Short mmCIF file of C-alpha atoms in Angstrom, two decimals:
data_model
loop_
_atom_site.label_atom_id
_atom_site.label_comp_id
_atom_site.label_asym_id
_atom_site.label_seq_id
_atom_site.Cartn_x
_atom_site.Cartn_y
_atom_site.Cartn_z
CA MET A 230 21.53 -35.17 -85.76
CA ALA A 231 24.86 -34.59 -87.25
CA ASP A 232 27.81 -35.93 -85.48
CA PHE A 233 30.44 -32.88 -83.61
CA PRO A 234 33.64 -34.22 -82.89
CA PRO A 235 34.35 -34.13 -79.07
CA LEU A 236 36.73 -31.70 -77.21
CA SER A 237 38.74 -32.03 -74.34
CA SER A 238 37.85 -30.47 -71.28
CA ALA A 239 40.58 -28.49 -71.63
CA ILE A 240 39.71 -26.84 -74.89
CA ARG A 241 35.95 -26.80 -74.16
CA ASN A 242 37.05 -24.41 -70.56
CA ASN A 243 39.12 -22.39 -73.10
CA LEU A 244 36.40 -21.88 -75.21
CA LEU A 245 34.44 -20.82 -72.60
CA ALA A 246 36.74 -18.26 -71.16
CA SER A 247 37.25 -17.06 -74.21
CA TYR A 248 33.57 -16.42 -74.62
CA LYS A 249 32.76 -14.67 -71.51
CA THR A 250 35.87 -12.50 -71.71
CA GLN A 251 34.52 -11.40 -74.83
CA ARG A 252 31.71 -10.47 -73.66
CA LEU A 253 33.08 -8.78 -71.01
CA ILE A 254 35.09 -6.52 -73.47
CA ASP A 255 31.95 -5.80 -75.45
CA ASP A 256 30.37 -4.27 -72.39
CA THR A 257 33.63 -2.24 -71.61
CA THR A 258 33.73 -1.05 -74.58
CA LEU A 259 29.91 0.25 -74.83
CA ARG A 260 30.57 1.78 -71.34
CA LEU A 261 33.69 3.67 -72.99
CA ALA A 262 32.18 4.65 -75.88
CA SER A 263 28.62 5.69 -74.68
CA GLY A 264 30.21 7.25 -71.20
CA LEU A 265 27.52 5.57 -69.01
CA ASP A 266 27.98 2.98 -66.71
CA VAL A 267 23.79 2.63 -66.60
CA SER A 268 22.31 3.47 -69.89
CA SER A 269 18.79 1.93 -69.44
CA ALA A 270 16.53 0.42 -66.81
CA LEU A 271 17.96 -2.79 -67.02
CA ASP A 272 21.34 -1.81 -66.40
CA ASN A 273 20.55 -0.10 -63.00
CA PRO A 274 16.48 0.58 -62.22
CA ASP A 275 17.21 3.03 -59.35
CA ASN A 276 19.91 4.36 -60.44
CA PHE A 277 18.65 4.83 -63.82
CA PHE A 278 15.60 6.64 -62.39
CA THR A 279 16.77 8.58 -60.14
CA SER A 280 18.96 9.91 -62.53
CA LYS A 281 16.39 10.99 -64.76
CA ALA A 282 14.70 12.52 -62.09
CA LEU A 283 17.81 14.56 -61.38
CA LYS A 284 17.74 15.83 -64.53
CA PHE A 285 14.42 16.54 -65.41
CA ARG A 286 14.43 19.01 -61.97
CA ALA A 287 17.41 20.67 -63.75
CA ASP A 288 16.09 21.17 -67.05
CA ASP A 289 12.73 22.95 -65.35
CA LEU A 290 15.15 24.82 -63.04
CA SER A 291 17.08 25.86 -66.59
CA ARG A 292 13.68 27.42 -67.94
CA ARG A 293 13.16 29.23 -64.86
CA LEU A 294 16.58 31.14 -65.30
CA ASP A 295 15.62 31.91 -68.76
CA GLY A 296 12.66 33.69 -66.62
CA MET A 297 14.66 35.30 -64.42
CA ALA A 298 17.02 36.55 -67.00
CA GLN A 299 13.92 38.09 -69.24
CA SER A 300 13.04 39.47 -65.96
CA ILE A 301 16.13 41.16 -65.48
CA ARG A 302 15.94 42.70 -68.74
CA ALA A 303 12.42 44.45 -67.78
CA LEU A 304 13.90 45.80 -64.66
CA GLU A 305 17.13 47.19 -66.70
CA GLU A 306 14.37 48.58 -69.18
CA ALA A 307 12.41 50.21 -66.14
CA ASP A 308 15.69 51.84 -64.90
CA ASN A 309 16.45 53.35 -68.38
CA GLY A 310 12.65 54.78 -68.03
CA ILE A 311 13.15 56.18 -64.68
CA GLN A 312 16.65 57.81 -65.45
CA ALA A 313 15.04 59.47 -68.73
CA SER A 314 12.22 60.61 -66.66
CA LEU A 315 14.10 62.36 -64.04
CA GLU A 316 15.94 64.04 -66.56
CA LEU A 317 12.67 65.11 -68.03
CA LEU A 318 11.51 66.32 -64.30
CA ASP A 319 15.05 68.06 -64.08
CA LEU A 320 13.96 70.07 -67.05
CA ALA A 321 10.63 71.10 -66.11
CA ASP A 322 11.70 72.06 -62.76
CA SER A 323 14.80 74.20 -65.09
CA TYR A 324 11.16 75.38 -67.10
CA LEU A 325 9.39 76.64 -64.27
CA LEU A 326 12.23 78.62 -62.39
CA ASP A 327 12.79 80.46 -65.73
CA MET A 328 9.07 81.25 -65.74
CA LEU A 329 9.81 82.42 -62.17
CA GLU A 330 12.50 84.49 -63.02
CA ARG A 331 10.95 86.15 -66.23
CA TYR A 332 7.79 86.93 -64.52
CA ASN A 333 10.08 88.84 -61.84
CA ALA A 334 12.02 90.18 -64.90
CA GLY A 335 8.60 91.76 -65.96
CA GLU A 336 8.06 89.64 -68.85
CA PHE A 337 5.35 88.46 -68.72
CA GLU A 338 1.67 88.77 -66.25
CA PHE A 339 -0.45 86.37 -64.53
CA ALA A 340 -3.50 87.81 -66.52
CA ASP A 341 -4.38 85.66 -69.29
CA GLY A 342 -8.08 86.40 -69.89
CA ALA A 343 -8.79 88.25 -66.54
CA PRO A 344 -10.79 91.39 -66.28
CA ILE A 345 -8.10 94.70 -66.50
CA ASN A 346 -11.26 97.07 -66.07
CA ILE A 347 -13.20 95.50 -62.75
CA THR A 348 -12.50 96.93 -59.05
CA PRO A 349 -13.36 94.07 -56.81
CA ILE A 350 -14.72 95.11 -53.24
CA ARG A 351 -13.60 92.24 -50.86
CA PRO A 352 -13.88 93.79 -47.41
CA ASN A 353 -12.99 92.70 -44.24
CA ALA A 354 -15.24 92.88 -41.07
CA GLY A 355 -13.95 95.28 -39.75
CA ASP A 356 -13.99 97.80 -42.88
CA PHE A 357 -18.29 98.29 -42.37
CA ILE A 358 -18.80 101.55 -40.84
CA GLY A 359 -22.04 102.43 -39.43
CA TYR A 360 -24.49 104.52 -41.94
CA ALA A 361 -27.42 106.55 -41.21
CA GLY A 362 -26.90 107.19 -37.69
CA SER A 363 -29.44 105.55 -35.16
CA GLN A 364 -30.77 103.67 -38.04
CA ASP A 365 -27.71 101.03 -37.39
CA SER A 366 -27.78 98.62 -34.61
CA GLY A 367 -24.37 98.92 -34.16
CA ALA A 368 -23.75 94.77 -34.94
CA PRO A 369 -20.92 93.60 -36.88
CA VAL A 370 -21.37 92.23 -40.62
CA THR A 371 -20.50 88.50 -41.37
CA VAL A 372 -17.44 88.06 -43.74
CA THR A 373 -16.48 85.24 -44.93
CA ASN A 374 -14.40 83.67 -48.42
CA ASP A 375 -11.45 86.33 -47.82
CA GLY A 376 -14.33 88.80 -48.18
CA GLU A 377 -15.75 87.51 -51.38
CA ASP A 378 -19.42 86.80 -49.51
CA PHE A 379 -20.70 89.38 -46.38
CA THR A 380 -23.98 89.13 -44.70
CA LEU A 381 -26.03 91.98 -42.91
CA ALA A 382 -28.52 90.13 -40.40
CA GLY A 383 -30.57 92.32 -38.78
CA ASN A 384 -31.22 96.15 -38.73
CA LEU A 385 -27.58 97.26 -39.92
CA TRP A 386 -26.93 100.17 -42.30
CA LYS A 387 -23.21 100.01 -43.22
CA ARG A 388 -21.14 102.12 -45.63
CA LEU A 389 -17.72 101.18 -47.06
CA PHE A 390 -14.72 103.29 -48.09
CA ILE A 391 -13.92 102.72 -51.83
CA ASP A 392 -13.33 106.52 -53.05
CA TYR A 393 -14.75 105.71 -56.69
CA THR A 394 -15.69 108.11 -59.47
CA ILE A 395 -18.73 106.67 -61.25
CA THR A 396 -18.98 107.79 -64.86
CA PRO A 397 -21.27 107.18 -67.63
CA ASP A 398 -19.83 103.74 -68.24
CA THR A 399 -19.81 102.34 -64.69
CA VAL A 400 -21.61 99.37 -64.38
CA LEU A 401 -21.86 97.31 -59.90
CA GLU A 402 -22.31 93.66 -60.69
CA PHE A 403 -23.02 91.41 -57.67
CA GLU A 404 -24.90 88.71 -56.49
CA TYR A 405 -27.68 88.65 -53.62
CA ALA A 406 -29.89 86.36 -51.70
CA SER A 407 -31.78 86.65 -48.91
CA THR A 408 -33.39 83.68 -46.73
CA THR A 409 -35.55 86.54 -43.71
CA THR A 410 -37.09 89.07 -46.28
CA PRO A 411 -36.32 92.22 -44.24
CA GLU A 412 -38.07 95.60 -44.09
CA ILE A 413 -35.44 97.39 -46.75
CA SER A 414 -32.72 95.99 -48.29
CA ALA A 415 -31.41 98.53 -50.79
CA ILE A 416 -27.42 99.00 -51.90
CA GLY A 417 -25.89 102.45 -52.84
CA PHE A 418 -23.03 105.35 -53.04
CA ASP A 419 -22.71 108.17 -50.29
CA ASN A 420 -19.81 110.83 -49.34
CA ASP A 421 -21.07 110.73 -45.56
CA SER A 422 -22.41 108.77 -43.15
CA ALA A 423 -25.94 111.07 -43.27
CA PHE A 424 -29.12 109.34 -44.71
CA ASN A 425 -30.54 112.76 -46.15
CA ASN A 426 -32.95 111.03 -48.67
CA ASP A 427 -31.46 111.40 -51.83
CA SER A 428 -31.86 108.28 -54.83
CA ASP A 429 -28.52 107.57 -55.27
CA ARG A 430 -29.48 103.90 -54.06
CA PHE A 431 -31.26 100.82 -55.72
CA PHE A 432 -34.50 98.91 -53.94
CA LEU A 433 -33.29 95.06 -53.95
CA ASN A 434 -35.67 93.26 -51.79
CA GLY A 435 -38.73 94.35 -48.55
CA THR A 436 -41.84 94.57 -47.22
CA GLN A 437 -41.43 98.26 -47.33
CA PHE A 438 -41.81 100.50 -50.18
CA ILE A 439 -42.25 103.94 -49.19
CA GLY A 440 -40.05 106.25 -47.30
CA VAL A 441 -36.78 105.75 -48.98
CA PRO A 442 -36.24 107.06 -52.92
CA TYR A 443 -34.26 105.17 -55.50
CA SER A 444 -32.78 106.13 -58.16
CA ALA A 445 -34.80 103.31 -60.17
CA SER A 446 -38.72 102.17 -59.73
CA ILE A 447 -38.54 99.55 -56.85
CA PRO A 448 -39.86 96.53 -59.19
CA THR A 449 -36.39 96.94 -61.22
CA TYR A 450 -34.09 95.16 -59.30
CA GLN A 451 -36.19 93.65 -56.80
CA TYR A 452 -35.18 90.15 -55.77
CA THR A 453 -37.07 87.07 -56.86
CA GLY A 454 -34.68 84.34 -55.79
CA ALA A 455 -36.13 82.46 -53.20
CA GLY A 456 -33.38 82.06 -51.00
CA ALA A 457 -30.79 81.15 -54.06
CA TYR A 458 -28.49 83.87 -55.10
CA GLN A 459 -29.69 85.96 -58.18
CA SER A 460 -27.27 88.13 -60.00
CA TYR A 461 -27.24 91.79 -60.46
CA SER A 462 -25.95 93.70 -63.27
CA ILE A 463 -26.55 97.86 -62.52
CA PRO A 464 -25.82 100.40 -65.07
CA VAL A 465 -25.14 103.04 -62.46
CA GLY A 466 -23.64 105.57 -64.62
CA ALA A 467 -26.69 105.80 -66.41
CA PHE A 468 -28.71 106.65 -63.28
CA PHE A 469 -26.05 109.02 -61.49
CA THR A 470 -22.55 110.12 -61.73
CA GLY A 471 -19.75 111.84 -60.07
CA ASN A 472 -17.22 110.57 -57.09
CA PHE A 473 -18.38 108.61 -53.98
CA ASP A 474 -16.75 108.01 -51.07
CA TYR A 475 -18.92 104.62 -50.14
CA ILE A 476 -20.83 102.43 -51.08
CA THR A 477 -23.84 101.71 -48.68
CA PHE A 478 -25.73 98.63 -47.76
CA ILE A 479 -28.84 98.91 -46.31
CA ASN A 480 -31.05 96.31 -44.46
CA ASP A 481 -33.52 97.76 -42.48
CA ASP A 482 -35.72 95.33 -40.45
CA ASP A 483 -36.72 97.81 -37.40
CA LEU A 484 -40.13 95.60 -35.89
CA THR A 485 -38.54 92.11 -35.82
CA PRO A 486 -34.61 92.32 -36.76
CA THR A 487 -34.35 88.81 -38.39
CA GLY A 488 -34.27 89.74 -41.86
CA ASN A 489 -30.65 88.92 -44.08
CA ALA A 490 -29.33 90.25 -46.77
CA MET A 491 -26.22 88.23 -48.32
CA PHE A 492 -24.19 89.41 -50.90
CA ARG A 493 -20.94 88.20 -53.04
CA ASN A 494 -18.60 89.16 -55.83
CA VAL A 495 -19.23 92.88 -55.43
CA SER A 496 -17.14 94.78 -57.94
CA LEU A 497 -17.81 97.76 -59.94
CA ARG A 498 -16.21 98.62 -63.76
CA GLU A 499 -16.12 100.69 -66.67
CA GLY A 500 -17.87 99.56 -69.67
CA PRO A 501 -17.75 96.30 -71.41
CA ILE A 502 -15.58 93.58 -69.65
CA GLU A 503 -11.86 93.82 -71.42
CA LEU A 504 -9.70 91.17 -70.73
CA ALA A 505 -6.19 91.17 -70.74
CA PRO A 506 -4.02 89.74 -73.77
CA PRO A 507 -3.02 86.18 -73.01
CA ALA A 508 0.84 86.31 -71.60
CA ALA A 509 1.34 83.35 -69.53
CA ALA A 510 -0.29 80.74 -71.51
CA PRO A 511 2.34 79.82 -74.11
CA LEU A 512 4.62 79.50 -71.21
CA GLN A 513 2.06 76.86 -69.93
CA GLU A 514 1.75 75.26 -73.26
CA GLY A 515 6.05 74.72 -72.93
CA TYR A 516 5.67 73.18 -69.39
CA GLU A 517 2.22 70.71 -70.75
CA TYR A 518 4.52 69.60 -73.72
CA ILE A 519 7.03 68.59 -71.22
CA LEU A 520 4.96 66.46 -69.39
CA LYS A 521 3.19 65.04 -73.07
CA GLN A 522 7.09 64.01 -73.12
CA LEU A 523 6.73 62.47 -69.65
CA ASN A 524 3.84 60.23 -70.50
CA GLN A 525 5.25 59.08 -73.60
CA LEU A 526 8.39 57.89 -72.09
CA ALA A 527 6.02 55.94 -69.61
CA GLU A 528 4.05 54.16 -72.23
CA ASP A 529 7.22 53.21 -74.32
CA ALA A 530 9.63 51.85 -71.51
CA HIS A 531 8.22 48.42 -71.92
CA TYR A 532 10.03 45.07 -72.17
CA ARG A 533 8.39 42.57 -73.74
CA GLY A 534 4.82 44.20 -72.87
CA ILE A 535 5.72 44.54 -69.88
CA GLN A 536 5.34 48.43 -68.34
CA LEU A 537 6.47 48.80 -64.94
CA LEU A 538 5.91 52.47 -65.47
CA LYS A 539 2.34 51.78 -66.42
CA ASP A 540 1.37 50.37 -62.72
CA GLU A 541 1.72 46.78 -64.13
CA ASN A 542 3.45 44.29 -62.01
CA LEU A 543 5.91 41.59 -62.76
CA GLU A 544 6.33 38.16 -61.01
CA VAL A 545 9.62 36.02 -61.15
CA ILE A 546 9.33 32.55 -60.57
CA PHE A 547 12.49 30.97 -58.99
CA ASN A 548 11.82 27.24 -58.44
CA GLU A 549 10.17 24.38 -60.61
CA ASN A 550 6.36 24.09 -59.08
CA GLY A 551 6.14 28.26 -59.14
CA SER A 552 5.89 28.70 -55.24
CA SER A 553 8.91 30.58 -54.59
CA LYS A 554 8.27 34.13 -56.66
CA LEU A 555 9.21 37.85 -56.46
CA LEU A 556 6.47 40.24 -56.80
CA ILE A 557 7.50 43.57 -58.40
CA GLU A 558 4.77 46.38 -58.19
CA GLY A 559 4.98 49.03 -60.79
CA ILE A 560 4.62 52.56 -60.51
CA ASN A 561 2.02 55.06 -62.43
CA GLY A 562 5.26 57.06 -64.18
CA SER A 563 2.96 59.64 -65.94
CA ALA A 564 2.57 63.11 -64.97
CA ASN A 565 -1.30 62.59 -63.67
CA GLY A 566 0.44 59.32 -61.81
CA LEU A 567 3.34 61.47 -59.99
CA GLY A 568 0.81 64.30 -59.12
CA LEU A 569 1.93 67.08 -61.83
CA LEU A 570 -0.08 70.10 -62.97
CA SER A 571 -3.33 69.53 -61.29
CA GLY A 572 -4.54 72.52 -62.50
CA ASP A 573 -3.24 76.26 -64.23
CA LEU A 574 0.15 77.92 -63.93
CA ASN A 575 -1.93 81.56 -62.95
CA SER A 576 0.10 82.55 -60.09
CA ILE A 577 3.32 82.34 -58.63
CA LYS A 578 1.92 80.69 -55.60
CA ALA A 579 0.73 77.94 -58.29
CA ILE A 580 4.06 77.74 -60.01
CA GLU A 581 5.68 77.01 -56.75
CA GLU A 582 3.57 74.44 -55.53
CA GLU A 583 4.22 72.74 -59.24
CA ILE A 584 8.05 73.28 -58.37
CA ASP A 585 7.04 71.15 -54.92
CA GLU A 586 5.22 68.47 -56.85
CA ILE A 587 8.05 67.63 -59.01
CA LYS A 588 10.12 67.80 -56.52
CA LYS A 589 7.85 65.27 -54.91
CA ALA A 590 7.66 63.41 -58.58
CA ARG A 591 11.70 62.85 -58.62
CA GLU A 592 11.57 61.40 -55.05
CA ILE A 593 8.59 58.67 -55.89
CA LEU A 594 10.66 57.75 -59.07
CA ARG A 595 14.03 57.80 -56.93
CA ALA A 596 12.38 55.22 -54.18
CA PHE A 597 11.29 52.96 -56.96
CA GLY A 598 14.85 52.96 -58.68
CA THR A 599 16.06 51.88 -55.54
CA THR A 600 13.39 49.31 -55.35
CA ILE A 601 14.38 47.60 -58.69
CA ALA A 602 17.78 47.40 -57.98
CA SER A 603 16.89 45.65 -54.50
CA ASP A 604 14.75 43.45 -56.84
CA LEU A 605 17.30 43.07 -59.68
CA GLY A 606 20.17 42.04 -56.54
CA ILE A 607 17.74 39.47 -55.45
CA ILE A 608 16.78 38.43 -59.13
CA GLN A 609 20.65 37.98 -59.44
CA THR A 610 21.05 36.25 -56.39
CA ARG A 611 18.34 33.30 -57.24
CA GLN A 612 20.36 33.23 -60.96
CA THR A 613 23.65 32.14 -59.16
CA PHE A 614 22.00 29.87 -56.61
CA THR A 615 20.12 28.15 -59.52
CA ARG A 616 22.75 27.54 -61.51
CA ALA A 617 24.92 26.26 -58.56
CA THR A 618 21.57 23.73 -57.94
CA ILE A 619 21.36 22.54 -61.84
CA ASN A 620 25.09 21.77 -61.74
CA THR A 621 24.76 19.77 -58.54
CA LEU A 622 21.89 17.60 -59.56
CA LEU A 623 23.68 17.09 -62.91
CA ARG A 624 26.62 15.92 -61.08
CA GLY A 625 24.23 13.99 -58.88
CA ALA A 626 23.32 12.43 -62.07
CA ASP A 627 26.20 11.56 -63.58
CA ASP A 628 27.06 10.15 -60.47
CA LEU A 629 24.55 7.37 -60.59
CA THR A 630 24.97 6.97 -64.53
CA VAL A 631 28.17 8.03 -65.87
CA ALA A 632 31.07 5.35 -66.07
CA ASP A 633 34.85 6.02 -65.08
CA GLN A 634 37.00 6.13 -68.37
CA ASN A 635 40.10 5.43 -66.63
CA GLU A 636 38.26 2.68 -64.61
CA GLU A 637 36.76 1.33 -67.47
CA GLY A 638 39.91 2.00 -69.86
CA ALA A 639 41.84 -0.03 -67.42
CA ASN A 640 39.20 -3.07 -67.44
CA LEU A 641 39.18 -3.34 -71.49
CA LEU A 642 43.29 -3.46 -70.95
CA ALA A 643 43.26 -6.04 -68.58
CA LEU A 644 40.55 -7.83 -70.29
CA GLN A 645 41.93 -7.85 -73.56
CA THR A 646 45.09 -9.22 -71.86
CA ARG A 647 43.18 -11.85 -70.41
CA GLN A 648 41.71 -12.76 -74.06
CA THR A 649 44.67 -12.54 -75.56
CA LEU A 650 46.15 -15.34 -72.73
CA GLY A 651 42.93 -17.34 -72.92
CA GLN A 652 43.35 -17.75 -77.29
CA THR A 653 47.20 -18.39 -76.31
CA ALA A 654 46.04 -21.12 -74.10
CA LEU A 655 43.43 -22.40 -76.29
CA SER A 656 45.83 -22.36 -79.02
CA LEU A 657 48.33 -24.90 -77.81
CA SER A 658 45.42 -26.97 -76.21
CA LEU A 659 44.50 -27.46 -79.87
CA GLN A 660 47.83 -28.15 -80.75
CA GLY A 661 48.28 -31.06 -78.32
CA ALA A 662 44.79 -32.69 -79.24
CA GLY A 663 46.68 -32.36 -83.01
CA SER A 664 49.53 -34.02 -81.67
CA ILE A 665 47.88 -37.10 -80.17
CA LEU A 666 45.64 -37.59 -83.22
CA ASN A 667 48.86 -37.60 -85.43
CA LEU A 668 50.24 -40.72 -83.24
CA PHE A 669 47.04 -42.59 -84.05
CA ALA A 670 47.36 -41.84 -87.48
#
């Protein structure tokens, strides 16, 4: 074993002090270089792991901030769609108002495809007058559906004033049904209240086949519907012509007046059905084109696949575990979803009703826009709060691990001074020991 020269206690103490000081200088230099007072679990386990947990939560909240920012963009896109949809609704409203003005100016008629050579017979109950004297019991006729449907029940002989000239081209059309067969059920024409046994009528139904003359043989137009409505188209002009004041309806049932005769959609026309030339149809097509653009707009107003105007929902999560969230429910911003154009614009009433629907659609979009604005404010508030929370968490983590640069700088300067003084003391100790050795030498 090698022999080391003995050291005095002064030299040994100076060397040990210098070593400890250098270790402290190294640790302080590391803290200054890394900026951390606790850089590993070995330095301070509690502070190290608590700091890590705070930073992990800050990272989770930072990712939620990204989601909030994207949600704001989705709301902005929905609002863009709402504003554009409102502009289209204003355009549709102006279009319909223009249609009304053009109609009032006589530029077109609401007669698209409707027959123009048909005279509908739509009576009120009070329009029916007794016919054939005592043959009529005097009971009223039951009229429904604005005169389109009327029923003779019991012993009723009635006439309606029409003042119509029957030509060779005149056709009588109607639907007839009977649930209880009377003695005689017929339809015809006359110029007064007297029943003179003329033949200007047609047998429809009944159990009595004699006593009343008809223009056509009894089986020609005899009812076979067994309680259901049966359609009739009688070419009256082929049997007789002339001017007639009244159209007559007979439901004769003297013995047990329980039979009935039900008529609906009674009308007279001249020749084949003539349809009015299409006039309003192109105008409706223009309106439908605007609604088509509204549908496409609702389809296109999306951000990263989120379509709030297509009845989709948006969920915004605020905290790290997902327990705090906001659900934004979308609406159906299409024309159908807003209740527009449920039927044809074939009358002034239909156009006015559609204008009212546009007003309702406008209110729906505005209400949704207000909801979006409120939700946007909530998200922005949570953004501000989350940023502040992240800053607090990071500062708390730094409080546990970050070194005080000023304090560590002062410590380093003091240690360097101590090291310098120690080295001076060690040098003096070595010089003293050398002088003693020189004396013995």
